[in-house]
Coordinates of C-alpha atoms in Angstrom, one line a residue:
M16 CA 10.5 -19.6 -30.9
I17 CA 7.9 -16.8 -31.3
S18 CA 8.4 -13.4 -32.9
A19 CA 6.4 -10.2 -33.5
N20 CA 7.0 -8.6 -36.9
N21 CA 6.1 -4.9 -37.3
V22 CA 3.3 -5.2 -34.8
T23 CA 1.1 -2.1 -34.3
L24 CA -2.0 -2.0 -32.1
R25 CA -4.3 1.0 -32.2
F26 CA -7.3 1.9 -30.1
G27 CA -8.9 4.7 -32.1
K28 CA -6.2 7.3 -32.7
K29 CA -4.0 6.1 -29.8
A30 CA -1.2 3.6 -30.6
L31 CA -0.4 1.2 -27.8
F32 CA 2.3 -0.4 -29.9
E33 CA 4.0 1.0 -33.0
D34 CA 6.1 -1.2 -35.4
V35 CA 7.3 -3.6 -32.7
N36 CA 9.9 -6.1 -33.9
I37 CA 11.1 -8.7 -31.4
K38 CA 12.1 -12.4 -31.3
F39 CA 11.8 -14.7 -28.3
T40 CA 14.1 -17.7 -28.7
E41 CA 14.2 -21.2 -27.3
G42 CA 15.9 -21.8 -24.0
N43 CA 15.4 -18.2 -22.7
C44 CA 13.1 -16.7 -20.1
Y45 CA 12.0 -13.1 -20.9
G46 CA 10.6 -10.8 -18.3
L47 CA 8.2 -8.3 -19.9
I48 CA 8.2 -5.1 -17.8
G49 CA 6.7 -1.6 -18.1
A50 CA 4.6 0.9 -16.3
N51 CA 1.0 0.3 -15.5
G52 CA -0.9 0.8 -18.8
A53 CA 2.1 0.2 -20.9
G54 CA 0.5 -2.9 -22.4
K55 CA 2.2 -5.8 -20.9
S56 CA -0.9 -8.1 -20.6
T57 CA -2.1 -6.8 -23.9
F58 CA 1.1 -7.8 -25.6
L59 CA 0.9 -11.3 -24.2
K60 CA -2.7 -11.5 -25.6
I61 CA -1.3 -10.4 -29.0
L62 CA 1.3 -13.2 -28.9
S63 CA -1.3 -15.8 -27.9
G64 CA -3.7 -14.6 -30.7
E65 CA -6.4 -13.5 -28.3
I66 CA -6.1 -9.9 -29.7
E67 CA -5.6 -9.1 -33.4
T68 CA -3.0 -6.6 -34.3
T69 CA -3.8 -3.4 -36.3
K70 CA -0.8 -4.2 -38.4
G71 CA 2.0 -6.8 -38.5
D72 CA 1.9 -10.4 -37.4
V73 CA 3.1 -13.0 -34.8
V74 CA 5.0 -16.0 -36.1
M75 CA 5.7 -19.3 -34.4
N76 CA 7.7 -22.3 -35.7
A77 CA 5.4 -24.8 -37.4
G78 CA 4.2 -27.6 -35.1
E79 CA 5.0 -25.8 -31.8
R80 CA 2.6 -25.6 -29.0
L81 CA 1.9 -22.4 -27.0
S82 CA 0.5 -22.4 -23.5
V83 CA -1.1 -19.5 -21.6
L84 CA -1.8 -19.0 -17.9
Q85 CA -5.6 -18.6 -17.8
Q86 CA -7.0 -15.7 -15.7
D87 CA -10.6 -16.8 -15.4
H88 CA -10.8 -18.8 -12.1
F89 CA -14.3 -20.0 -12.9
K90 CA -13.8 -21.3 -16.4
Y91 CA -13.2 -24.9 -15.4
N92 CA -15.6 -25.2 -12.5
D93 CA -17.4 -28.2 -14.1
Y94 CA -14.1 -30.2 -14.5
T95 CA -12.0 -32.2 -12.0
V96 CA -8.6 -30.7 -11.0
L97 CA -6.6 -33.4 -12.9
D98 CA -8.7 -32.9 -16.0
T99 CA -8.2 -29.2 -15.8
V100 CA -4.4 -29.6 -15.7
I101 CA -4.3 -32.0 -18.6
M102 CA -6.5 -29.6 -20.6
G103 CA -3.3 -27.5 -20.8
N104 CA -2.5 -29.8 -23.7
K105 CA -5.8 -29.6 -25.6
R106 CA -5.0 -32.2 -28.3
L107 CA -3.9 -34.7 -25.7
Y108 CA -7.1 -34.1 -23.6
D109 CA -9.3 -34.3 -26.7
V110 CA -7.7 -37.7 -27.7
M111 CA -8.1 -39.0 -24.2
K112 CA -11.8 -38.1 -24.0
E113 CA -12.5 -39.4 -27.6
K114 CA -10.9 -42.7 -26.7
E115 CA -13.1 -43.0 -23.5
E116 CA -16.2 -42.3 -25.5
I117 CA -15.4 -44.9 -28.1
Y118 CA -14.6 -47.6 -25.5
A119 CA -17.9 -46.8 -23.7
K120 CA -20.0 -47.6 -26.8
P121 CA -22.2 -50.6 -26.3
D122 CA -21.9 -51.5 -30.1
F123 CA -18.2 -51.3 -30.7
S124 CA -17.7 -51.6 -34.5
D125 CA -14.7 -52.4 -36.7
E126 CA -14.6 -48.8 -37.7
D127 CA -14.4 -47.8 -34.0
G128 CA -11.6 -50.3 -33.5
A129 CA -9.6 -48.7 -36.3
K130 CA -10.3 -45.2 -35.1
V131 CA -9.3 -46.0 -31.5
A132 CA -6.1 -47.7 -32.7
D133 CA -5.0 -44.5 -34.4
L134 CA -6.0 -42.5 -31.2
E135 CA -4.0 -44.9 -29.0
A136 CA -0.9 -44.5 -31.2
E137 CA -1.2 -40.7 -31.1
F138 CA -1.9 -40.8 -27.3
A139 CA 1.2 -42.9 -26.7
E140 CA 3.3 -40.5 -28.9
M141 CA 2.2 -37.6 -26.7
N142 CA 3.1 -39.5 -23.5
G143 CA -0.5 -39.8 -22.6
W144 CA 0.0 -42.7 -20.2
E145 CA 2.1 -40.4 -18.0
A146 CA -0.4 -37.5 -18.2
E147 CA -2.1 -38.1 -14.8
S148 CA 1.1 -38.7 -13.0
D149 CA 2.8 -35.6 -14.7
A150 CA -0.2 -33.5 -13.7
A151 CA -0.1 -34.8 -10.1
T152 CA 3.6 -34.0 -9.9
L153 CA 3.0 -30.4 -10.9
L154 CA 0.0 -30.0 -8.5
N155 CA 2.0 -31.4 -5.6
G156 CA 5.0 -29.2 -6.4
L157 CA 2.7 -26.1 -6.2
G158 CA 1.2 -27.3 -2.9
V159 CA -2.1 -28.8 -4.1
D160 CA -2.5 -32.0 -2.0
T161 CA -3.5 -35.3 -3.6
D162 CA -6.8 -35.1 -1.7
Y163 CA -7.9 -32.3 -4.1
H164 CA -6.9 -33.9 -7.4
Y165 CA -10.2 -35.7 -8.2
K166 CA -12.4 -32.9 -6.8
Q167 CA -14.4 -30.5 -9.0
M168 CA -12.7 -27.1 -9.5
A169 CA -15.9 -25.5 -8.1
E170 CA -15.1 -27.0 -4.7
L171 CA -11.7 -25.3 -4.5
E172 CA -10.8 -22.0 -2.9
D173 CA -9.5 -19.3 -5.2
T174 CA -5.9 -19.7 -3.9
L175 CA -5.9 -23.4 -4.9
K176 CA -7.6 -22.6 -8.3
V177 CA -4.7 -20.2 -9.1
K178 CA -2.3 -23.1 -8.5
V179 CA -4.3 -25.5 -10.6
L180 CA -4.4 -23.0 -13.5
L181 CA -0.7 -22.5 -13.2
A182 CA -0.1 -26.3 -13.3
Q183 CA -2.3 -26.3 -16.4
A184 CA -0.1 -23.8 -18.2
L185 CA 3.1 -25.7 -17.3
F186 CA 1.7 -29.1 -18.2
G187 CA 3.0 -31.1 -21.2
N188 CA 6.3 -29.2 -21.8
P189 CA 4.9 -26.4 -24.1
D190 CA 7.2 -24.9 -26.7
V191 CA 6.2 -21.3 -25.7
L192 CA 4.9 -20.5 -22.3
L193 CA 3.1 -17.1 -21.6
L194 CA 2.7 -16.3 -17.9
D195 CA 0.9 -13.2 -16.7
E196 CA 1.6 -12.5 -13.0
P197 CA 2.1 -16.2 -12.1
T198 CA 3.2 -15.4 -8.6
N199 CA 0.0 -13.6 -7.6
H200 CA -1.7 -15.3 -4.7
L201 CA 1.0 -17.9 -4.4
D202 CA 2.6 -18.7 -1.1
L203 CA 6.4 -18.4 -0.9
D204 CA 6.9 -22.2 -1.0
A205 CA 5.0 -22.3 -4.3
I206 CA 6.9 -19.4 -5.7
A207 CA 10.2 -21.1 -4.8
W208 CA 9.0 -24.2 -6.6
L209 CA 8.0 -22.3 -9.7
E210 CA 11.3 -20.5 -9.8
E211 CA 13.2 -23.8 -9.9
F212 CA 10.8 -25.2 -12.6
L213 CA 11.4 -22.2 -14.9
I214 CA 15.1 -22.2 -14.3
N215 CA 15.2 -25.8 -15.5
F216 CA 12.7 -25.3 -18.3
D217 CA 14.3 -25.7 -21.7
N218 CA 11.8 -23.9 -24.0
T219 CA 10.7 -20.2 -24.4
V220 CA 9.1 -18.4 -21.4
I221 CA 7.7 -14.9 -21.5
V222 CA 6.5 -13.7 -18.1
V223 CA 4.9 -10.5 -16.6
S224 CA 5.6 -10.1 -12.9
H225 CA 5.9 -7.3 -10.3
D226 CA 8.1 -9.6 -8.2
R227 CA 11.7 -8.3 -8.6
Y228 CA 13.3 -11.2 -6.8
F229 CA 11.4 -13.7 -9.0
L230 CA 12.4 -11.8 -12.2
N231 CA 16.0 -11.8 -11.0
K232 CA 15.9 -15.6 -10.3
V233 CA 14.3 -16.8 -13.6
C234 CA 15.0 -14.3 -16.3
T235 CA 17.7 -14.5 -18.9
H236 CA 16.4 -11.4 -20.7
I237 CA 14.3 -8.3 -20.0
A238 CA 11.9 -6.9 -22.6
D239 CA 11.1 -3.3 -21.5
I240 CA 7.9 -1.7 -22.8
D241 CA 8.1 2.1 -23.0
Y242 CA 6.3 4.5 -25.3
G243 CA 4.9 1.8 -27.5
K244 CA 8.3 0.2 -28.2
I245 CA 10.0 -2.9 -26.7
Q246 CA 13.7 -2.8 -26.0
L247 CA 15.4 -6.1 -25.3
Y248 CA 18.2 -6.4 -22.7
A249 CA 20.3 -9.5 -21.9
G250 CA 20.3 -10.3 -18.2
N251 CA 17.9 -10.2 -15.3
Y252 CA 15.9 -7.4 -13.8
D253 CA 18.7 -5.8 -11.8
F254 CA 21.0 -5.9 -14.8
W255 CA 18.3 -4.2 -16.9
Y256 CA 17.9 -1.5 -14.3
E257 CA 21.6 -0.8 -14.1
S258 CA 22.0 -1.0 -17.9
S259 CA 19.1 1.4 -18.6
Q260 CA 20.3 3.9 -16.0
L261 CA 23.8 3.7 -17.3
M262 CA 22.5 4.2 -20.9
I263 CA 20.6 7.3 -19.9
K264 CA 23.6 8.7 -18.0
Q265 CA 25.9 8.1 -21.0
M266 CA 23.4 9.8 -23.4
K267 CA 23.2 12.8 -21.1
E268 CA 26.9 13.0 -20.8
A269 CA 27.3 12.7 -24.6
N270 CA 24.6 15.5 -25.1
K271 CA 26.5 17.7 -22.6
K272 CA 29.7 17.4 -24.6
K273 CA 27.8 18.0 -27.9
E274 CA 26.1 21.1 -26.4
E275 CA 29.6 22.4 -25.4
K276 CA 30.8 21.8 -28.9
I277 CA 27.8 23.5 -30.4
K278 CA 28.3 26.5 -28.2
E279 CA 32.0 26.7 -29.2
L280 CA 31.2 26.5 -32.9
Q281 CA 28.4 29.1 -32.6
E282 CA 30.7 31.5 -30.9
F283 CA 33.4 31.1 -33.5
I284 CA 30.9 31.5 -36.4
Q285 CA 29.3 34.6 -34.7
R286 CA 32.7 36.1 -34.1
F287 CA 34.4 35.4 -37.5
S288 CA 31.7 35.0 -40.1
A289 CA 32.2 38.6 -41.2
N290 CA 36.0 38.3 -41.2
A291 CA 37.3 37.7 -44.8
S292 CA 40.4 35.9 -43.6
K293 CA 38.4 33.6 -41.4
S294 CA 35.3 33.1 -43.6
K295 CA 36.4 29.6 -44.9
Q296 CA 36.9 28.4 -41.3
A297 CA 33.5 29.9 -40.3
T298 CA 31.9 28.1 -43.2
S299 CA 33.6 24.8 -42.3
R300 CA 32.3 25.2 -38.7
K301 CA 28.8 25.8 -40.0
R302 CA 28.9 22.5 -41.8
A303 CA 30.2 20.8 -38.7
L304 CA 27.5 22.4 -36.6
E305 CA 24.8 21.1 -38.9
K306 CA 26.0 17.5 -38.5
I307 CA 25.8 17.5 -34.7
E308 CA 22.6 15.9 -33.5
L309 CA 21.6 15.6 -29.8
D310 CA 20.4 12.3 -28.6
D311 CA 16.6 12.3 -28.1
I312 CA 16.3 11.4 -24.4
R313 CA 12.6 10.8 -23.7
P314 CA 11.8 10.5 -20.0
S315 CA 10.5 7.1 -19.1
S316 CA 6.7 6.6 -18.9
R317 CA 7.3 5.1 -15.4
K318 CA 6.2 7.1 -12.5
Y319 CA 7.4 6.5 -8.9
P320 CA 5.2 7.6 -6.0
Y321 CA 7.0 9.3 -3.1
I322 CA 6.3 7.2 0.0
D323 CA 7.7 8.6 3.3
F324 CA 6.2 7.5 6.6
R325 CA 7.0 10.1 9.3
P326 CA 5.8 9.3 12.9
N327 CA 4.2 12.2 14.8
R328 CA 5.7 10.8 18.0
E329 CA 8.8 8.9 18.9
I330 CA 8.0 5.3 20.1
G331 CA 8.9 4.2 23.6
N332 CA 10.5 0.9 24.8
E333 CA 7.1 -0.8 25.4
V334 CA 5.5 -1.5 22.1
L335 CA 3.4 -4.7 22.1
T336 CA 2.9 -7.7 24.3
V337 CA 0.8 -10.7 23.1
E338 CA 0.0 -13.4 25.6
N339 CA -1.6 -16.8 24.9
L340 CA -3.7 -15.5 22.0
S341 CA -6.2 -18.1 20.5
K342 CA -8.9 -17.8 17.9
T343 CA -11.2 -20.3 16.2
V344 CA -13.1 -19.6 13.0
D345 CA -15.7 -21.9 11.6
G346 CA -14.6 -24.7 13.9
E347 CA -10.9 -24.4 12.9
K348 CA -8.4 -23.1 15.4
I349 CA -6.6 -20.4 13.4
L350 CA -4.4 -19.1 16.3
D351 CA -3.4 -21.4 19.1
N352 CA -1.9 -20.0 22.3
I353 CA 0.4 -17.4 20.5
S354 CA 2.7 -15.2 22.7
F355 CA 5.4 -12.7 21.7
T356 CA 6.8 -9.3 22.6
I357 CA 7.7 -6.6 20.1
G358 CA 10.6 -4.2 20.7
R359 CA 11.0 -0.6 19.5
E360 CA 13.4 -1.5 16.7
D361 CA 11.6 -4.5 15.3
K362 CA 10.5 -4.9 11.7
V363 CA 8.7 -8.2 11.7
A364 CA 7.8 -10.2 8.6
F365 CA 5.1 -12.9 9.1
V366 CA 5.8 -15.6 6.6
G367 CA 4.7 -19.1 5.8
P368 CA 1.7 -20.7 4.1
N369 CA -0.8 -20.0 6.9
T370 CA -1.9 -16.6 5.6
L371 CA -5.3 -16.8 7.3
A372 CA -3.7 -16.9 10.7
T373 CA -1.6 -13.9 9.9
T374 CA -4.6 -11.9 8.7
M375 CA -6.6 -12.9 11.7
L376 CA -3.8 -11.9 14.1
F377 CA -3.5 -8.5 12.3
K378 CA -7.3 -8.0 12.6
I379 CA -7.1 -8.7 16.3
L380 CA -4.2 -6.3 16.8
A381 CA -6.1 -3.6 14.8
G382 CA -9.2 -4.1 17.0
E383 CA -11.3 -5.4 14.2
E384 CA -11.7 -8.9 15.8
E385 CA -11.7 -10.2 19.4
P386 CA -9.6 -13.2 20.5
D387 CA -11.3 -16.2 22.0
E388 CA -8.6 -16.5 24.7
G389 CA -5.5 -14.5 25.7
S390 CA -4.7 -10.8 25.5
Y391 CA -2.6 -8.2 23.8
K392 CA -1.4 -4.7 25.0
W393 CA -0.1 -1.8 23.0
G394 CA 2.4 0.5 24.7
V395 CA 1.1 3.9 25.7
T396 CA 3.5 5.7 23.3
T397 CA 2.3 3.7 20.3
S398 CA -0.1 4.7 17.5
Q399 CA -1.0 2.2 14.9
G400 CA -1.6 2.5 11.2
Y401 CA -3.3 -0.6 9.7
F402 CA -3.3 -1.8 6.1
P403 CA -5.9 -4.6 5.6
K404 CA -5.6 -7.3 3.0
D405 CA -9.3 -6.8 2.1
N406 CA -10.0 -3.1 1.8
T407 CA -13.6 -3.4 0.6
K408 CA -15.2 -1.7 3.7
E409 CA -12.8 1.2 3.5
F410 CA -14.1 2.3 0.1
D411 CA -17.8 1.4 0.4
N412 CA -19.0 5.0 0.4
D413 CA -19.7 8.0 -1.8
L414 CA -16.8 10.1 -0.7
T415 CA -14.3 11.7 -3.1
I416 CA -10.7 10.9 -2.7
V417 CA -9.9 14.2 -1.1
D418 CA -12.9 14.0 1.4
W419 CA -12.0 10.3 2.2
L420 CA -8.4 11.2 3.0
T421 CA -9.3 14.4 4.9
Q422 CA -11.2 12.4 7.6
F423 CA -7.9 10.8 8.7
S424 CA -5.9 14.1 8.8
E425 CA -5.6 16.5 11.8
E426 CA -5.0 19.3 9.3
K427 CA -8.3 19.7 7.3
D428 CA -6.9 22.1 4.6
P429 CA -7.7 20.6 1.2
T430 CA -4.3 21.8 -0.2
Y431 CA -2.5 20.0 2.6
V432 CA -4.4 16.8 1.9
R433 CA -3.9 17.0 -1.9
G434 CA -0.2 17.2 -1.2
F435 CA -0.3 13.6 0.1
L436 CA -2.4 12.5 -2.8
G437 CA 0.1 14.1 -5.2
R438 CA 2.9 12.1 -3.7
M439 CA 0.9 9.0 -4.6
L440 CA 0.4 10.1 -8.2
F441 CA -3.2 11.4 -7.8
A442 CA -3.1 14.7 -9.8
G443 CA -5.5 17.4 -10.7
D444 CA -9.1 16.2 -11.1
D445 CA -8.2 12.8 -9.6
G446 CA -9.1 14.3 -6.2
V447 CA -12.8 14.5 -7.0
K448 CA -13.1 10.9 -8.1
K449 CA -15.3 8.7 -6.0
V450 CA -13.3 6.2 -4.0
K451 CA -15.7 3.3 -4.7
V452 CA -14.8 3.4 -8.5
L453 CA -11.0 3.3 -8.0
S454 CA -8.9 0.4 -9.3
G455 CA -7.2 -2.0 -7.0
G456 CA -3.9 -0.2 -7.4
E457 CA -5.5 3.2 -6.8
K458 CA -7.1 2.0 -3.6
V459 CA -3.8 0.7 -2.3
R460 CA -2.2 4.0 -3.0
C461 CA -5.1 5.7 -1.1
L462 CA -4.5 3.5 1.9
L463 CA -0.8 4.3 1.9
S464 CA -1.7 8.0 1.7
K465 CA -3.8 7.5 4.7
M466 CA -1.0 5.8 6.7
M467 CA 1.4 8.7 5.8
I468 CA -1.0 11.4 6.8
M469 CA -1.9 9.7 10.1
G470 CA 1.8 9.7 11.2
S471 CA 1.6 6.5 13.2
N472 CA 4.8 5.0 14.7
V473 CA 3.6 1.4 14.3
L474 CA 2.6 0.1 10.8
V475 CA 0.7 -3.1 10.5
L476 CA 0.5 -4.1 6.8
D477 CA -1.2 -7.2 5.4
E478 CA 0.0 -8.0 1.9
P479 CA 0.6 -4.3 0.9
T480 CA 2.2 -5.1 -2.4
N481 CA -0.9 -6.7 -3.9
H482 CA -2.2 -4.7 -6.9
L483 CA 0.8 -2.4 -7.0
D484 CA 3.1 -2.0 -10.0
M485 CA 6.9 -2.4 -9.8
E486 CA 7.5 1.3 -9.3
S487 CA 5.1 1.6 -6.4
I488 CA 6.5 -1.6 -4.8
T489 CA 10.0 -0.1 -5.1
A490 CA 8.8 3.2 -3.5
L491 CA 7.0 1.4 -0.7
N492 CA 10.0 -0.9 -0.1
N493 CA 12.3 2.2 0.2
G494 CA 9.8 4.0 2.4
L495 CA 9.6 1.1 4.9
I496 CA 13.4 0.7 4.9
K497 CA 13.7 4.4 6.0
F498 CA 10.8 4.2 8.5
P499 CA 12.1 4.8 12.1
G500 CA 9.2 3.1 13.8
V501 CA 8.0 -0.5 14.2
I502 CA 6.6 -2.6 11.3
L503 CA 4.5 -5.8 11.4
F504 CA 3.9 -7.0 7.9
S505 CA 3.2 -9.9 5.6
S506 CA 4.1 -10.2 1.9
Q507 CA 4.8 -12.8 -0.8
D508 CA 7.5 -10.6 -2.3
H509 CA 10.9 -12.1 -1.4
Q510 CA 13.0 -9.0 -2.0
F511 CA 10.5 -6.9 -0.1
I512 CA 10.8 -9.1 3.0
Q513 CA 14.6 -9.5 2.7
T514 CA 15.3 -5.8 2.5
T515 CA 12.7 -4.7 5.2
A516 CA 12.6 -7.2 8.0
N517 CA 15.1 -7.8 10.8
R518 CA 12.9 -10.4 12.5
I519 CA 10.9 -13.3 11.0
M520 CA 7.8 -15.0 12.5
E521 CA 6.0 -18.0 11.1
L522 CA 2.6 -19.2 12.5
T523 CA 2.7 -23.0 12.2
A524 CA 0.3 -25.8 13.2
T525 CA 2.7 -26.6 16.1
G526 CA 3.2 -23.0 17.3
L527 CA 5.1 -19.8 16.6
I528 CA 8.6 -19.8 15.1
D529 CA 10.3 -16.5 16.0
K530 CA 13.8 -15.6 14.8
M531 CA 15.9 -12.4 14.9
T532 CA 17.3 -12.8 11.4
T533 CA 17.0 -11.8 7.8
Y534 CA 14.6 -13.7 5.5
D535 CA 17.4 -15.3 3.5
E536 CA 19.0 -16.6 6.7
Y537 CA 15.7 -17.9 7.9
L538 CA 15.1 -19.8 4.6
E539 CA 18.6 -21.3 4.8
S540 CA 18.0 -22.5 8.4
D541 CA 14.6 -23.8 7.5
E542 CA 15.9 -25.7 4.5
L543 CA 18.7 -27.2 6.6
A544 CA 16.2 -28.3 9.2
R545 CA 14.1 -30.0 6.4
K546 CA 17.2 -31.8 5.0
R547 CA 18.1 -33.0 8.5
Q548 CA 14.5 -34.3 9.0
I549 CA 14.7 -36.2 5.7
M550 CA 18.0 -37.6 6.6
N551 CA 16.7 -38.8 10.0
V552 CA 13.7 -40.4 8.3
D553 CA 16.0 -42.2 5.8
S554 CA 18.3 -43.4 8.5
S555 CA 15.5 -44.7 10.7
D556 CA 14.1 -46.6 7.6
K557 CA 17.5 -48.2 7.1
D558 CA 17.7 -49.1 10.8
N559 CA 14.3 -50.7 10.6
N560 CA 15.3 -52.7 7.6

């Protein structure tokens, strides 16, 4: 259990949190949500003790251990992968290393013997002998192969480092687990494994995530940050959304009735206040009027962009043909003899762990890379809008936001261009900001503005939800659902894929899997195939025996 008591945090005159009281209890998973800048990550840092409050305090039960998902990918570069995971339980790791140092002494004394005996007892009490196997189980579950377990963290790619740091946070059954965006940069298999882990986790979890499906799967409660306060709701994300909307609707309806009553009382008072026979009734109604208070309905601090992709031209029947496409990068064959045809009503999600292959395919289709073998052909009626995973080149210039977007618009009127920026929540002086100083989320919103203003009838999007807040993801999701053209996209957001795609493709080591189906149906068929494979292996083992 962990609780915040009268917590206030101020930066100068601005209060990020004001008199927050909330208790997070054992056995529950709390999704911490709120608009960008509401203070979600900051509140986790308050709970962990990384940030001191201006007023109030954070209380945990005595003897309980808190674990935090580390965000610094380079912090453990000098340690092995297994050691990094075990360091999630600092006391256990310290005892393990102190034992090793004592045993390594050339002049082992009686005092050392007594000390190491105490350490061995403490080590056994903390299940230290299972530490390496427990750490390995977590790593394997997240998709970090055994070959990496004894390597230095510095040797790992960032995507693997993210998984190792997540395994570190989960290690050792912490009493309170704080996870800030744990699904970022995880593949869908790792996310599914994490979902099951948290569903079966018995202690307290507080998680910040922009993944709506993930929050729906794992959360028992939602803690909503708005205007410096935190409101607790029982249920998952969808339940919170429905409850919060219902609450606002009920308050508006109650206010409407109160306003009608106020108007009725005011008319009576105005009409009969000077009438001697009605004066007592008028006085009574004045008292009743003074007691009526309207509910204070503050608009949410959340802001939803307006995303609407409107093609300038209707797409024809011939969209895209890919034939025998192959590409090798740094000696590794990324694409191997890939062929497929895209129809005019296709919305294709590219899924699976091989994200490098998908990114390379999209780069080739966008004309940024050339295939080693094979060919592709876009239909004559098509126009493509491309959203790259790495947008560094797009913003490596000194242009303002308005000037940057104007270069992609047929209509050069600044007012017209600013209209598209306004839809994406760039207001007023934002238009004169230099694009190279924008945040990750602002750059993504600029790219989406570019795709809207270009009016393409084919959209190619590589991980478009990265860096976006929940509101922007929802708006993009809805925009793509309404889009009448063709979409080729990749994402690690389950709900985003399920609600957008009508066709699933997976680039595997043995070729392309291509199914006209929803994502959930694809996962069910894939899981069934895996179970059958396991059953076949088991039966063959029995036959051999």
